[in-house]
XYZ file of C-alpha atoms in Angstrom:
579
model
C -61.408 -25.624 -3.867
C -60.057 -22.157 -3.019
C -57.742 -21.987 -6.030
C -60.573 -22.945 -8.374
C -62.715 -20.155 -6.896
C -59.911 -17.638 -7.361
C -59.544 -18.601 -11.002
C -63.274 -18.049 -11.526
C -63.373 -14.502 -10.155
C -65.237 -11.976 -12.270
C -63.612 -8.667 -13.110
C -65.842 -6.763 -10.706
C -64.796 -9.128 -7.910
C -61.120 -8.564 -8.703
C -61.723 -4.800 -8.703
C -63.369 -5.093 -5.274
C -60.417 -7.094 -3.907
C -57.966 -4.475 -5.200
C -60.124 -1.730 -3.665
C -60.285 -3.401 -0.241
C -56.586 -4.293 -0.169
C -55.627 -0.801 -1.307
C -57.579 0.972 1.432
C -56.410 -1.484 4.089
C -52.731 -1.053 3.211
C -52.592 2.679 2.463
C -54.968 3.978 5.120
C -52.152 4.966 7.562
C -50.733 7.454 5.073
C -53.967 9.086 3.921
C -54.216 11.473 6.866
C -50.760 12.998 6.524
C -50.011 16.662 6.000
C -48.803 18.806 3.131
C -45.031 18.695 2.860
C -42.090 19.618 0.668
C -43.094 20.479 -2.887
C -46.777 20.503 -1.883
C -46.359 24.117 -0.780
C -45.005 25.702 -4.000
C -47.104 23.362 -6.144
C -50.426 23.514 -4.249
C -50.760 25.308 -0.910
C -48.997 28.556 -1.901
C -49.656 28.192 -5.627
C -52.148 30.999 -6.323
C -53.091 29.909 -9.893
C -53.841 26.359 -8.727
C -56.475 27.602 -6.295
C -58.987 28.037 -9.122
C -59.555 25.819 -12.149
C -60.382 29.001 -14.078
C -56.599 29.474 -14.406
C -56.239 26.261 -16.414
C -54.620 28.083 -19.356
C -51.663 28.991 -17.114
C -51.042 25.311 -16.309
C -50.219 24.628 -19.971
C -47.900 27.641 -20.307
C -45.201 26.722 -17.783
C -44.048 24.114 -15.304
C -45.426 23.371 -11.811
C -43.857 25.659 -9.179
C -45.212 28.993 -7.942
C -42.625 31.649 -7.216
C -44.794 34.441 -5.828
C -45.383 36.133 -9.176
C -49.145 36.617 -9.370
C -50.768 34.723 -12.241
C -47.601 34.383 -14.328
C -46.676 30.973 -15.836
C -45.324 28.530 -13.269
C -41.594 27.829 -13.051
C -39.649 24.568 -13.093
C -37.776 22.217 -15.400
C -40.527 19.744 -16.349
C -43.786 19.890 -18.293
C -46.612 18.296 -16.260
C -49.794 20.325 -17.017
C -52.203 17.462 -16.334
C -50.832 17.050 -12.817
C -51.254 20.769 -12.104
C -54.763 20.696 -13.574
C -55.610 17.747 -11.315
C -54.307 19.646 -8.281
C -56.451 22.610 -9.267
C -59.599 20.526 -9.698
C -59.183 18.958 -6.264
C -58.352 22.316 -4.657
C -61.316 24.010 -6.358
C -63.688 21.344 -5.039
C -62.258 20.711 -1.560
C -59.737 23.457 -0.785
C -56.462 22.763 1.016
C -57.645 19.429 2.468
C -54.790 16.975 2.158
C -57.058 13.915 2.537
C -58.747 14.485 -0.817
C -55.427 14.722 -2.663
C -54.243 11.441 -1.105
C -57.610 9.780 -1.693
C -57.679 10.698 -5.375
C -54.113 9.514 -5.803
C -54.909 6.172 -4.153
C -57.931 5.686 -6.408
C -55.771 6.329 -9.486
C -53.158 3.823 -8.281
C -55.804 1.193 -7.568
C -57.214 1.849 -11.049
C -53.739 1.292 -12.489
C -53.401 -2.004 -10.607
C -56.759 -3.165 -11.989
C -55.815 -2.178 -15.552
C -52.495 -3.983 -15.137
C -54.465 -7.039 -14.001
C -56.596 -6.844 -17.145
C -53.436 -6.538 -19.240
C -51.810 -9.515 -17.498
C -54.929 -11.595 -18.140
C -53.948 -11.846 -21.809
C -50.860 -13.780 -20.706
C -51.686 -15.439 -17.342
C -54.553 -17.051 -15.482
C -56.740 -15.066 -13.070
C -54.922 -16.131 -9.906
C -51.444 -15.245 -11.133
C -52.633 -12.000 -12.739
C -54.326 -10.942 -9.500
C -51.252 -11.799 -7.426
C -48.938 -9.796 -9.702
C -51.322 -6.825 -9.755
C -51.572 -6.859 -5.941
C -47.772 -6.993 -5.613
C -47.614 -3.992 -7.924
C -50.177 -2.160 -5.786
C -48.798 -2.850 -2.304
C -45.048 -3.131 -2.900
C -43.305 -0.617 -0.602
C -41.196 0.693 -3.500
C -44.444 1.914 -5.066
C -45.887 3.359 -1.856
C -44.487 6.823 -2.511
C -46.662 7.092 -5.613
C -49.629 7.128 -3.217
C -48.183 8.851 -0.148
C -46.319 11.731 -1.864
C -48.696 14.197 -3.509
C -46.009 15.471 -5.951
C -45.912 11.882 -7.265
C -49.361 12.506 -8.770
C -47.412 12.797 -12.031
C -46.342 9.147 -11.744
C -49.822 7.965 -10.790
C -51.428 9.728 -13.773
C -48.604 8.795 -16.144
C -48.912 5.068 -15.423
C -52.727 5.067 -15.343
C -53.122 6.566 -18.809
C -50.190 4.561 -20.163
C -51.479 1.176 -19.020
C -54.975 2.198 -20.137
C -53.565 2.795 -23.622
C -51.866 -0.628 -23.718
C -55.004 -2.380 -22.479
C -57.140 -0.604 -25.099
C -54.593 -1.617 -27.735
C -54.910 -5.285 -26.785
C -58.628 -5.293 -25.964
C -59.892 -3.753 -29.197
C -58.590 -4.860 -32.560
C -60.035 -2.249 -34.911
C -58.210 0.703 -36.445
C -60.926 3.025 -35.085
C -60.019 2.036 -31.505
C -56.544 3.495 -32.045
C -58.068 6.926 -31.531
C -58.779 6.073 -27.878
C -55.263 4.681 -27.545
C -53.809 7.909 -28.944
C -55.947 10.021 -26.590
C -54.768 7.998 -23.578
C -51.135 8.363 -24.643
C -51.612 12.113 -25.127
C -52.918 12.410 -21.557
C -49.982 10.252 -20.485
C -47.557 12.700 -22.143
C -49.250 15.634 -20.415
C -48.662 13.843 -17.105
C -44.936 13.160 -17.512
C -42.449 13.415 -20.364
C -41.229 9.843 -19.930
C -44.617 8.709 -21.261
C -42.678 8.094 -24.456
C -41.836 4.658 -22.992
C -45.494 3.646 -23.287
C -45.490 4.745 -26.937
C -42.436 2.554 -27.537
C -44.146 -0.412 -25.846
C -47.266 0.097 -27.961
C -45.126 0.105 -31.116
C -43.330 -3.045 -29.963
C -46.623 -4.834 -29.259
C -48.009 -3.965 -32.690
C -44.750 -4.935 -34.420
C -44.742 -8.406 -32.856
C -48.447 -9.268 -32.744
C -50.592 -6.895 -34.823
C -48.570 -5.421 -37.696
C -51.609 -4.519 -39.782
C -52.358 -1.727 -37.291
C -48.750 -0.552 -36.924
C -48.747 2.016 -39.759
C -52.231 3.386 -38.875
C -51.096 3.739 -35.252
C -48.008 5.697 -36.284
C -50.162 7.946 -38.449
C -52.717 8.576 -35.702
C -50.010 9.307 -33.103
C -48.515 12.111 -35.206
C -51.200 14.596 -34.114
C -51.054 14.085 -30.308
C -47.246 13.965 -30.284
C -47.046 17.115 -32.432
C -49.579 18.899 -30.224
C -47.719 17.877 -27.055
C -44.390 19.019 -28.503
C -45.918 22.359 -29.505
C -47.305 22.929 -26.020
C -44.056 21.890 -24.357
C -41.841 24.011 -26.614
C -44.088 27.008 -26.035
C -43.884 26.504 -22.262
C -40.303 25.360 -21.615
C -38.510 24.841 -24.903
C -37.795 21.575 -26.686
C -35.235 20.100 -24.290
C -36.011 22.136 -21.190
C -33.160 22.900 -18.808
C -31.002 20.927 -16.443
C -32.825 21.190 -13.100
C -29.433 21.557 -11.386
C -30.864 20.822 -7.948
C -28.958 17.646 -7.096
C -25.285 16.586 -6.981
C -25.830 14.216 -9.938
C -26.705 17.202 -12.154
C -23.171 18.563 -11.863
C -21.433 15.414 -13.093
C -20.450 14.833 -16.708
C -21.766 11.824 -18.630
C -18.800 9.573 -17.785
C -19.145 10.357 -14.066
C -22.895 9.718 -14.161
C -22.328 6.388 -15.892
C -19.839 5.494 -13.148
C -22.721 6.016 -10.695
C -25.166 3.971 -12.801
C -24.237 0.475 -11.425
C -25.071 1.592 -7.881
C -28.407 3.009 -9.088
C -29.461 -0.268 -10.708
C -28.176 -2.211 -7.695
C -30.297 -0.020 -5.410
C -33.505 -0.808 -7.311
C -32.723 -4.533 -7.399
C -32.042 -4.775 -3.677
C -35.029 -2.647 -2.651
C -37.322 -4.662 -4.914
C -36.224 -7.859 -3.171
C -35.870 -6.442 0.341
C -37.716 -3.102 0.690
C -36.805 -2.190 4.255
C -34.686 0.997 4.388
C -36.609 3.417 2.194
C -36.315 7.140 1.552
C -38.259 9.659 -0.498
C -35.121 10.472 -2.533
C -31.454 9.476 -2.897
C -28.583 11.805 -3.769
C -25.363 9.768 -3.640
C -22.789 10.075 -6.432
C -19.764 7.890 -7.216
C -18.004 9.707 -10.057
C -14.738 7.773 -9.642
C -14.062 4.057 -9.837
C -14.054 2.072 -6.595
C -14.485 -1.592 -5.783
C -17.230 -1.033 -3.210
C -19.389 1.514 -5.013
C -18.791 0.667 -8.667
C -17.300 -2.804 -9.235
C -19.344 -4.823 -6.710
C -22.706 -3.288 -7.733
C -21.754 -3.851 -11.381
C -21.005 -7.542 -10.733
C -24.368 -8.052 -9.011
C -26.184 -6.126 -11.761
C -24.552 -8.310 -14.417
C -25.433 -11.449 -12.463
C -29.109 -10.448 -12.418
C -28.963 -9.683 -16.153
C -27.380 -13.095 -16.812
C -30.179 -14.789 -14.840
C -32.786 -12.888 -16.871
C -31.111 -13.853 -20.162
C -30.792 -17.473 -19.039
C -34.504 -17.422 -18.212
C -35.245 -16.280 -21.758
C -33.170 -19.142 -23.195
C -34.889 -21.714 -20.983
C -38.351 -20.406 -21.920
C -37.427 -20.477 -25.595
C -36.329 -24.091 -25.282
C -39.106 -25.434 -23.054
C -42.151 -23.325 -23.861
C -44.158 -21.898 -26.744
C -43.073 -19.167 -29.112
C -45.881 -16.952 -27.806
C -44.626 -17.221 -24.222
C -41.060 -16.554 -25.335
C -42.064 -13.352 -27.118
C -44.234 -12.354 -24.156
C -41.196 -12.728 -21.909
C -39.146 -10.609 -24.307
C -41.911 -7.996 -24.365
C -41.915 -7.639 -20.583
C -38.109 -7.741 -20.515
C -38.036 -4.852 -22.990
C -40.560 -3.067 -20.744
C -38.292 -3.471 -17.701
C -35.091 -2.536 -19.560
C -36.654 0.521 -21.195
C -37.948 1.737 -17.840
C -34.616 1.180 -16.083
C -32.666 2.960 -18.822
C -34.603 6.139 -18.059
C -33.386 5.979 -14.436
C -29.641 5.570 -15.058
C -28.836 9.287 -15.434
C -27.845 9.274 -19.098
C -29.824 12.514 -19.049
C -29.384 14.110 -15.607
C -32.505 14.610 -13.539
C -33.206 16.026 -10.098
C -32.172 13.065 -7.920
C -29.743 10.183 -8.186
C -32.515 7.661 -7.562
C -36.153 7.764 -6.567
C -38.467 4.902 -5.697
C -41.242 6.263 -7.926
C -38.966 5.836 -10.942
C -39.211 2.063 -10.518
C -43.016 2.224 -10.876
C -42.982 1.640 -14.647
C -40.153 -0.932 -14.824
C -41.631 -2.911 -11.912
C -44.629 -3.806 -14.074
C -42.225 -5.233 -16.660
C -40.292 -7.174 -14.021
C -43.530 -8.649 -12.656
C -44.547 -9.621 -16.185
C -41.229 -11.446 -16.647
C -41.783 -13.293 -13.356
C -45.295 -14.234 -14.452
C -44.117 -15.659 -17.778
C -41.291 -17.577 -16.120
C -43.649 -19.074 -13.535
C -46.172 -20.073 -16.217
C -43.673 -21.402 -18.734
C -41.456 -23.417 -16.386
C -44.449 -25.330 -14.904
C -42.875 -25.830 -11.493
C -44.175 -28.951 -9.759
C -45.133 -27.431 -6.445
C -48.279 -28.101 -4.459
C -50.758 -25.340 -5.435
C -51.639 -24.796 -1.782
C -48.017 -24.117 -0.969
C -47.905 -21.610 -3.808
C -51.063 -19.918 -2.524
C -49.703 -19.815 1.033
C -46.371 -18.326 -0.078
C -48.171 -15.760 -2.221
C -50.416 -14.756 0.695
C -47.500 -14.450 3.128
C -45.570 -12.348 0.617
C -48.519 -10.009 0.035
C -49.133 -9.636 3.770
C -45.441 -8.881 4.404
C -45.320 -6.283 1.621
C -48.610 -4.773 2.767
C -47.453 -4.458 6.387
C -44.203 -2.783 5.288
C -46.153 -0.335 3.135
C -48.550 0.362 5.994
C -45.612 1.094 8.296
C -44.154 3.340 5.617
C -47.427 5.259 5.677
C -46.704 6.352 9.249
C -43.446 7.925 8.028
C -45.514 10.279 5.862
C -47.499 11.759 8.794
C -45.614 15.031 8.419
C -42.521 16.261 6.628
C -40.351 16.263 9.758
C -41.038 12.622 10.626
C -40.350 11.735 6.988
C -37.117 13.752 6.962
C -35.720 11.944 10.018
C -36.622 8.594 8.415
C -35.046 9.707 5.144
C -31.650 10.604 6.606
C -31.479 7.207 8.308
C -31.823 5.506 4.903
C -30.283 8.150 2.645
C -27.278 9.830 4.280
C -26.803 12.231 1.355
C -30.369 13.543 1.423
C -29.629 17.239 1.686
C -33.325 18.099 1.346
C -34.169 16.022 4.438
C -31.489 17.804 6.497
C -32.886 21.107 5.265
C -36.423 20.142 6.299
C -35.130 19.153 9.734
C -33.395 22.542 9.971
C -36.653 24.324 9.121
C -38.548 22.307 11.738
C -35.998 23.050 14.444
C -36.012 26.752 13.545
C -39.796 26.853 13.768
C -39.559 25.522 17.337
C -36.931 28.103 18.302
C -34.048 25.577 18.381
C -31.860 27.748 16.170
C -28.559 26.178 17.238
C -29.519 22.689 16.070
C -31.322 24.187 13.106
C -28.085 25.831 12.015
C -26.144 22.563 12.303
C -28.625 20.754 10.042
C -28.705 23.636 7.560
C -24.906 23.476 7.392
C -25.042 19.692 6.826
C -27.455 20.274 3.953
C -25.252 22.979 2.428
C -22.154 20.776 2.714
C -23.875 18.128 0.569
C -25.470 20.465 -1.971
C -25.946 24.229 -1.549
C -29.294 25.693 -2.629
C -31.314 28.830 -2.029
C -33.456 26.898 0.459
C -30.773 25.598 2.816
C -29.033 28.975 2.788
C -32.389 30.504 3.667
C -32.719 28.199 6.677
C -29.144 28.995 7.666
C -30.060 32.673 7.576
C -33.169 32.067 9.682
C -31.020 30.202 12.233
C -28.489 33.040 12.401
C -31.251 35.605 12.702
C -32.713 33.642 15.604
C -29.262 33.497 17.206
C -28.994 37.308 16.812
C -25.948 36.983 14.528
C -27.522 39.355 12.027
C -24.464 39.910 9.838
C -24.150 36.143 9.301
C -27.881 35.934 8.574
C -27.625 38.654 5.933
C -24.628 36.904 4.349
C -26.538 33.592 4.249
C -29.607 35.129 2.618
C -27.467 36.919 0.017
C -25.519 33.721 -0.681
C -28.823 31.950 -1.243
C -29.766 34.479 -3.933
C -26.809 33.204 -5.982
C -28.779 29.981 -6.461
C -31.971 31.662 -7.611
C -34.020 34.846 -7.313
C -36.626 33.486 -4.907
C -39.145 35.696 -3.124
C -38.608 33.879 0.177
C -34.996 35.052 0.310
C -35.557 38.678 -0.479
C -38.567 38.759 1.842
C -36.332 37.467 4.634
C -33.653 39.969 3.727
C -36.332 42.636 3.865
C -37.392 41.431 7.315
C -33.777 41.608 8.439
C -33.683 45.316 7.572
C -35.910 45.891 10.600
C -33.171 44.544 12.864
C -29.839 45.212 11.176
C -28.126 47.822 9.023
C -28.548 51.540 8.442
C -31.973 52.916 7.635
C -30.719 54.552 4.441
C -29.049 51.376 3.116
C -32.066 49.279 4.047
C -34.493 51.631 2.303
C -32.344 51.552 -0.830
C -32.231 47.748 -0.769
C -36.019 47.547 -0.495
C -36.548 50.037 -3.298
C -34.153 48.091 -5.529
C -35.985 44.851 -4.825
C -39.350 46.486 -5.505
C -38.146 47.563 -8.934
C -37.733 43.877 -9.763
C -40.759 42.653 -7.765
C -43.274 45.519 -7.736
C -46.201 43.325 -6.633
C -44.558 41.783 -3.569
C -46.771 42.741 -0.631
C -44.186 41.743 1.978
C -41.536 44.031 0.489
C -43.967 46.952 0.494
C -44.896 46.272 4.124
C -41.274 46.244 5.287
C -40.578 49.405 3.290
C -43.539 51.040 5.035
C -42.120 50.094 8.441
C -38.660 51.295 7.379
C -40.037 54.653 6.209
C -42.076 54.874 9.398
C -38.934 54.332 11.494
C -37.300 57.121 9.489
C -40.246 59.397 10.405
C -41.302 59.743 6.777
C -44.985 59.104 7.461
C -46.285 60.126 4.040
C -44.054 57.613 2.207
C -44.841 55.005 4.854
C -48.577 55.379 4.227
C -48.124 55.050 0.462
C -46.037 51.892 0.970
C -48.496 50.281 3.392
C -51.330 51.081 0.996
C -49.445 49.286 -1.810
C -48.797 46.349 0.525
C -52.512 46.041 1.236
C -53.282 46.302 -2.486
C -51.010 43.420 -3.458
C -51.572 41.072 -0.527
C -52.385 40.604 3.137
C -51.028 42.997 5.767
C -51.516 42.299 9.493
C -54.283 44.740 10.504
C -52.395 46.042 13.545
C -49.384 47.020 11.401
C -51.599 48.697 8.815
C -53.487 50.573 11.531
C -50.289 51.657 13.316
C -48.762 53.142 10.150
C -51.949 54.835 9.004
C -52.771 56.224 12.485
C -49.185 57.117 13.471
C -49.040 54.674 16.396
C -45.609 53.642 17.807
C -44.270 50.236 16.632
C -41.901 48.017 18.623
C -39.695 45.527 16.764
C -37.901 42.703 18.570
C -36.504 39.235 17.922
C -37.827 36.362 20.051
C -37.061 32.658 20.158
C -39.816 32.175 17.595
C -38.629 34.907 15.212
C -39.386 38.533 14.501
C -42.107 40.188 16.552
C -43.743 43.517 15.696
C -46.088 45.044 18.281
C -47.997 48.294 18.713
C -47.255 50.189 21.881
């Protein structure tokens, strides 16, 4: 009997099944390229390129802004993620496969640990099915395919490890391992506090003799984490202010909340149109965007509550409390996604990673407690078809992650307000010399949500179209949204094509006062001085440029040896040649 064999699987056999299914489903997305936040967090992140800089990872956030070995910038505290990036980079360099492979292994490990946790409530077959759904569900695919989602992969792995250790070992001494796992979970993502709450809830309901010792043991890791975080970013951090939702007040964000919950419900049931991020906002009441989603949300909540009442009436007290435990898990996870505290997107599929485990637990308890009289073979067939369908959709999603431009086009088809996707499309078009279309997409991005990045791409488009005054205005407008080296480097490049030599030299000198180690600024100053026939200053500037970074050898040689330089704009950007 097939079902009997499934329910006799050993743990190592279950682990092997999860391993094989995971590689089969996620293989299409493992050979993608670096994209989006991968560049400021890994590829261009100088400190990350050596694990010897590990101290820096605990002193700031995750983004590199061209400032040597200074603490990293950003709004969130994720030092374990940055340390993981550095370890992989130190061992393998900028090879995207190894980042994806590690992330997949962590996610498969999480699925196996979730299976072990489910085994305390369900039989082997049901536990394996739920764990495989968790692994291959398309809503969770981004946790594998998107390298910046390493934070979510690590956060869930150490969190579910802590819960499994809590259930598996009953001694007070074992709480030390639980506390260590939760500390690593906190270092992965701040929302790890939800796992601490779930651990407290488990102990309160089923193991109260260890509740007080657990609270006492957790004081040290929580205090240490808070100390590190406050030292790096402050207690509360700052509003990331990089999405439309960040600019709404609490009442307006709560008006958007029904559509957020509705989005997760619908994509859990029918995960077809997916995007890497969602940026819609509905700050004012409407029937379509507020009332209808709210009605459906309430209907789902009523069904869940009715399920609890039925289980309480028909099943054991243990199953009823298990259902409540997983319901609390799902609710707690969803509450963190509803923008009570604004974060950097309206919705993101990775944010459903934690609550999905709770939802699956609720489904498992309901299936077990209600004892549906259905032929087991029909159940097995339905389960297999469902897993195959989810796996195929996730595999297809993997092809979307081949490169950032393919992903961006897919994103805007599913998320019309995705200003980042339009900006990525603009950058791709600019890189191919299609500046006219690049400008249109940059303007679409700016219309949704202006940032330094989309203004930068607008400036690049205008520079390529030879409308230099507009390009300069775009770059300067971008600086209003942040002092980013990319913008002032592009402004510095523009000085070679537009403006008076005197004004351009003064601009470069002013920028170098604020960014004295920027090699690009020094190089453009050297060329500017060289154009002004001030060879001695030009040689000093080019020497500084070479000291602080890479300078194209032909430019360095031309300035040092007084060779004529020709500067022109082509369909692929600025071109400097030696005559």
